[in-house]
PDB file of C-alpha atoms in Angstrom:
ATOM      1  CA  MET D 119       0.000   0.000   0.000  1.00 51.00           C
ATOM      2  CA  ASP D 120       2.953   2.284  -0.601  1.00 56.00           C
ATOM      3  CA  GLN D 121       1.148   4.091  -3.418  1.00 64.00           C
ATOM      4  CA  VAL D 122      -1.058   5.993  -0.931  1.00 64.00           C
ATOM      5  CA  HIS D 123       1.775   8.313   0.193  1.00 60.00           C
ATOM      6  CA  LYS D 124       1.445  10.605  -2.822  1.00 66.00           C
ATOM      7  CA  PHE D 125      -2.202  11.271  -1.910  1.00 72.00           C
ATOM      8  CA  LYS D 126      -1.533  12.549   1.611  1.00 69.00           C
ATOM      9  CA  GLY D 127      -3.881  15.421   2.446  1.00 72.00           C
ATOM     10  CA  CYS D 128      -6.009  14.950  -0.692  1.00 82.00           C
ATOM     11  CA  HIS D 129      -9.609  13.828  -1.054  1.00 93.00           C
ATOM     12  CA  VAL D 130      -9.428  10.324  -2.491  1.00 94.00           C
ATOM     13  CA  SER D 131     -11.736   7.448  -3.304  1.00 95.00           C
ATOM     14  CA  TYR D 132     -10.418   3.913  -3.031  1.00 94.00           C
ATOM     15  CA  ALA D 133     -11.267   0.255  -3.419  1.00 95.00           C
ATOM     16  CA  ILE D 134      -9.256  -2.473  -1.656  1.00 94.00           C
ATOM     17  CA  ARG D 135      -9.319  -6.253  -1.880  1.00 94.00           C
ATOM     18  CA  LEU D 136     -10.308  -8.073   1.317  1.00 92.00           C
ATOM     19  CA  ALA D 137      -9.642 -11.586   2.557  1.00 87.00           C
ATOM     20  CA  GLY D 138     -12.531 -14.028   2.929  1.00 78.00           C
ATOM     21  CA  ASP D 139     -16.094 -13.907   1.664  1.00 72.00           C
ATOM     22  CA  ILE D 140     -16.332 -10.122   1.367  1.00 78.00           C
ATOM     23  CA  ALA D 141     -14.206  -9.372  -1.677  1.00 89.00           C
ATOM     24  CA  VAL D 142     -13.983  -5.562  -1.947  1.00 95.00           C
ATOM     25  CA  TYR D 143     -14.251  -2.566   0.366  1.00 93.00           C
ATOM     26  CA  VAL D 144     -14.792   0.919  -1.098  1.00 96.00           C
ATOM     27  CA  GLY D 145     -14.396   4.216   0.686  1.00 94.00           C
ATOM     28  CA  HIS D 146     -13.231   7.807   0.559  1.00 94.00           C
ATOM     29  CA  SER D 147     -11.001   9.815   2.864  1.00 93.00           C
ATOM     30  CA  SER D 148      -8.981  12.997   3.129  1.00 92.00           C
ATOM     31  CA  GLN D 149      -6.464  11.195   5.373  1.00 90.00           C
ATOM     32  CA  ILE D 150      -5.726   8.144   3.250  1.00 88.00           C
ATOM     33  CA  GLU D 151      -2.511   7.060   4.980  1.00 88.00           C
ATOM     34  CA  GLU D 152      -4.193   6.956   8.369  1.00 90.00           C
ATOM     35  CA  ARG D 153      -7.278   5.254   6.909  1.00 89.00           C
ATOM     36  CA  MET D 154      -5.262   2.473   5.245  1.00 88.00           C
ATOM     37  CA  PHE D 155      -3.314   1.951   8.469  1.00 90.00           C
ATOM     38  CA  ALA D 156      -6.597   1.723  10.407  1.00 90.00           C
ATOM     39  CA  HIS D 157      -8.004  -0.835   7.944  1.00 89.00           C
ATOM     40  CA  GLY D 158      -4.842  -2.926   8.116  1.00 86.00           C
ATOM     41  CA  SER D 159      -4.516  -2.839  11.900  1.00 89.00           C
ATOM     42  CA  GLY D 160      -8.110  -3.836  12.691  1.00 82.00           C
ATOM     43  CA  ARG D 161      -9.246  -0.366  13.747  1.00 86.00           C
ATOM     44  CA  GLY D 162     -10.922   0.671  10.497  1.00 82.00           C
ATOM     45  CA  ALA D 163     -14.394  -0.232   9.321  1.00 86.00           C
ATOM     46  CA  LYS D 164     -16.198  -3.072  11.065  1.00 86.00           C
ATOM     47  CA  VAL D 165     -15.948  -5.299   7.998  1.00 88.00           C
ATOM     48  CA  THR D 166     -12.165  -4.822   7.700  1.00 88.00           C
ATOM     49  CA  ARG D 167     -11.773  -6.059  11.282  1.00 88.00           C
ATOM     50  CA  THR D 168     -13.386  -9.351  10.237  1.00 87.00           C
ATOM     51  CA  PHE D 169     -11.989  -9.512   6.704  1.00 88.00           C
ATOM     52  CA  PRO D 170      -8.622  -7.687   6.727  1.00 89.00           C
ATOM     53  CA  PRO D 171      -7.247  -6.149   3.527  1.00 91.00           C
ATOM     54  CA  ASN D 172      -4.766  -8.282   1.614  1.00 88.00           C
ATOM     55  CA  GLY D 173      -2.714  -5.245   0.543  1.00 81.00           C
ATOM     56  CA  GLN D 174      -4.107  -4.977  -2.982  1.00 89.00           C
ATOM     57  CA  ILE D 175      -5.450  -1.543  -3.907  1.00 91.00           C
ATOM     58  CA  LEU D 176      -7.883  -1.927  -6.799  1.00 94.00           C
ATOM     59  CA  HIS D 177      -8.553   1.792  -7.251  1.00 94.00           C
ATOM     60  CA  ILE D 178      -7.280   5.046  -5.798  1.00 94.00           C
ATOM     61  CA  ALA D 179      -7.989   8.471  -7.277  1.00 94.00           C
ATOM     62  CA  GLU D 180      -7.625  12.069  -6.170  1.00 93.00           C
ATOM     63  CA  HIS D 181     -10.617  14.442  -6.221  1.00 95.00           C
ATOM     64  CA  GLN D 182     -11.011  18.205  -5.824  1.00 93.00           C
ATOM     65  CA  THR D 183     -13.682  17.990  -3.115  1.00 94.00           C
ATOM     66  CA  ALA D 184     -14.964  15.551  -0.508  1.00 93.00           C
ATOM     67  CA  ARG D 185     -18.283  15.432  -2.371  1.00 94.00           C
ATOM     68  CA  GLU D 186     -16.582  14.282  -5.589  1.00 96.00           C
ATOM     69  CA  ALA D 187     -14.717  11.593  -3.636  1.00 95.00           C
ATOM     70  CA  MET D 188     -17.972  10.424  -2.028  1.00 94.00           C
ATOM     71  CA  LEU D 189     -19.755  10.265  -5.394  1.00 95.00           C
ATOM     72  CA  CYS D 190     -16.881   8.242  -6.815  1.00 95.00           C
ATOM     73  CA  GLU D 191     -17.120   5.907  -3.798  1.00 95.00           C
ATOM     74  CA  VAL D 192     -20.787   5.268  -4.631  1.00 95.00           C
ATOM     75  CA  ALA D 193     -19.903   4.660  -8.283  1.00 95.00           C
ATOM     76  CA  LEU D 194     -17.180   2.216  -7.215  1.00 96.00           C
ATOM     77  CA  PHE D 195     -19.647   0.349  -5.018  1.00 96.00           C
ATOM     78  CA  ASN D 196     -22.063   0.049  -7.947  1.00 95.00           C
ATOM     79  CA  LEU D 197     -19.276  -1.044 -10.308  1.00 96.00           C
ATOM     80  CA  TRP D 198     -17.973  -3.794  -8.022  1.00 95.00           C
ATOM     81  CA  ALA D 199     -21.486  -4.864  -7.010  1.00 95.00           C
ATOM     82  CA  GLY D 200     -22.257  -5.317 -10.708  1.00 96.00           C
ATOM     83  CA  ILE D 201     -19.137  -7.438 -11.189  1.00 95.00           C
ATOM     84  CA  LEU D 202     -19.109  -9.494  -7.967  1.00 93.00           C
ATOM     85  CA  GLY D 203     -22.641  -9.098  -6.616  1.00 94.00           C
ATOM     86  CA  PRO D 204     -23.689  -6.658  -3.878  1.00 92.00           C
ATOM     87  CA  GLU D 205     -23.197  -9.235  -1.108  1.00 91.00           C
ATOM     88  CA  ARG D 206     -19.440  -9.265  -1.800  1.00 92.00           C
ATOM     89  CA  VAL D 207     -18.881  -5.486  -1.626  1.00 93.00           C
ATOM     90  CA  ARG D 208     -18.870  -3.259   1.458  1.00 92.00           C
ATOM     91  CA  GLY D 209     -18.548   0.467   1.942  1.00 90.00           C
ATOM     92  CA  GLY D 210     -20.260   3.062  -0.162  1.00 78.00           C
ATOM     93  CA  ARG D 211     -22.934   5.384   1.093  1.00 65.00           C
ATOM     94  CA  TRP D 212     -26.035   3.739  -0.407  1.00 51.00           C
TER      95      TRP D 212
END
């Protein structure tokens, strides 16, 4: 997850691969380094405590505003839900 360092302090959307039955987690953050550390150390989202990330970042993109990052997060959820099925994707706002 070394590629997150260049996004420090930016609004980003991301998708990460998880271990186990839940395949993908999507999110957005303006503190991506801290968020990835929280996911990896069991202090992030509830689902990443049960199904920890395997270190593979499927998507990471910088956005101008938090709103744009959130909208991209929703689009990522819909994309991965269409590919894998909604039961295998977590995160997103809706």
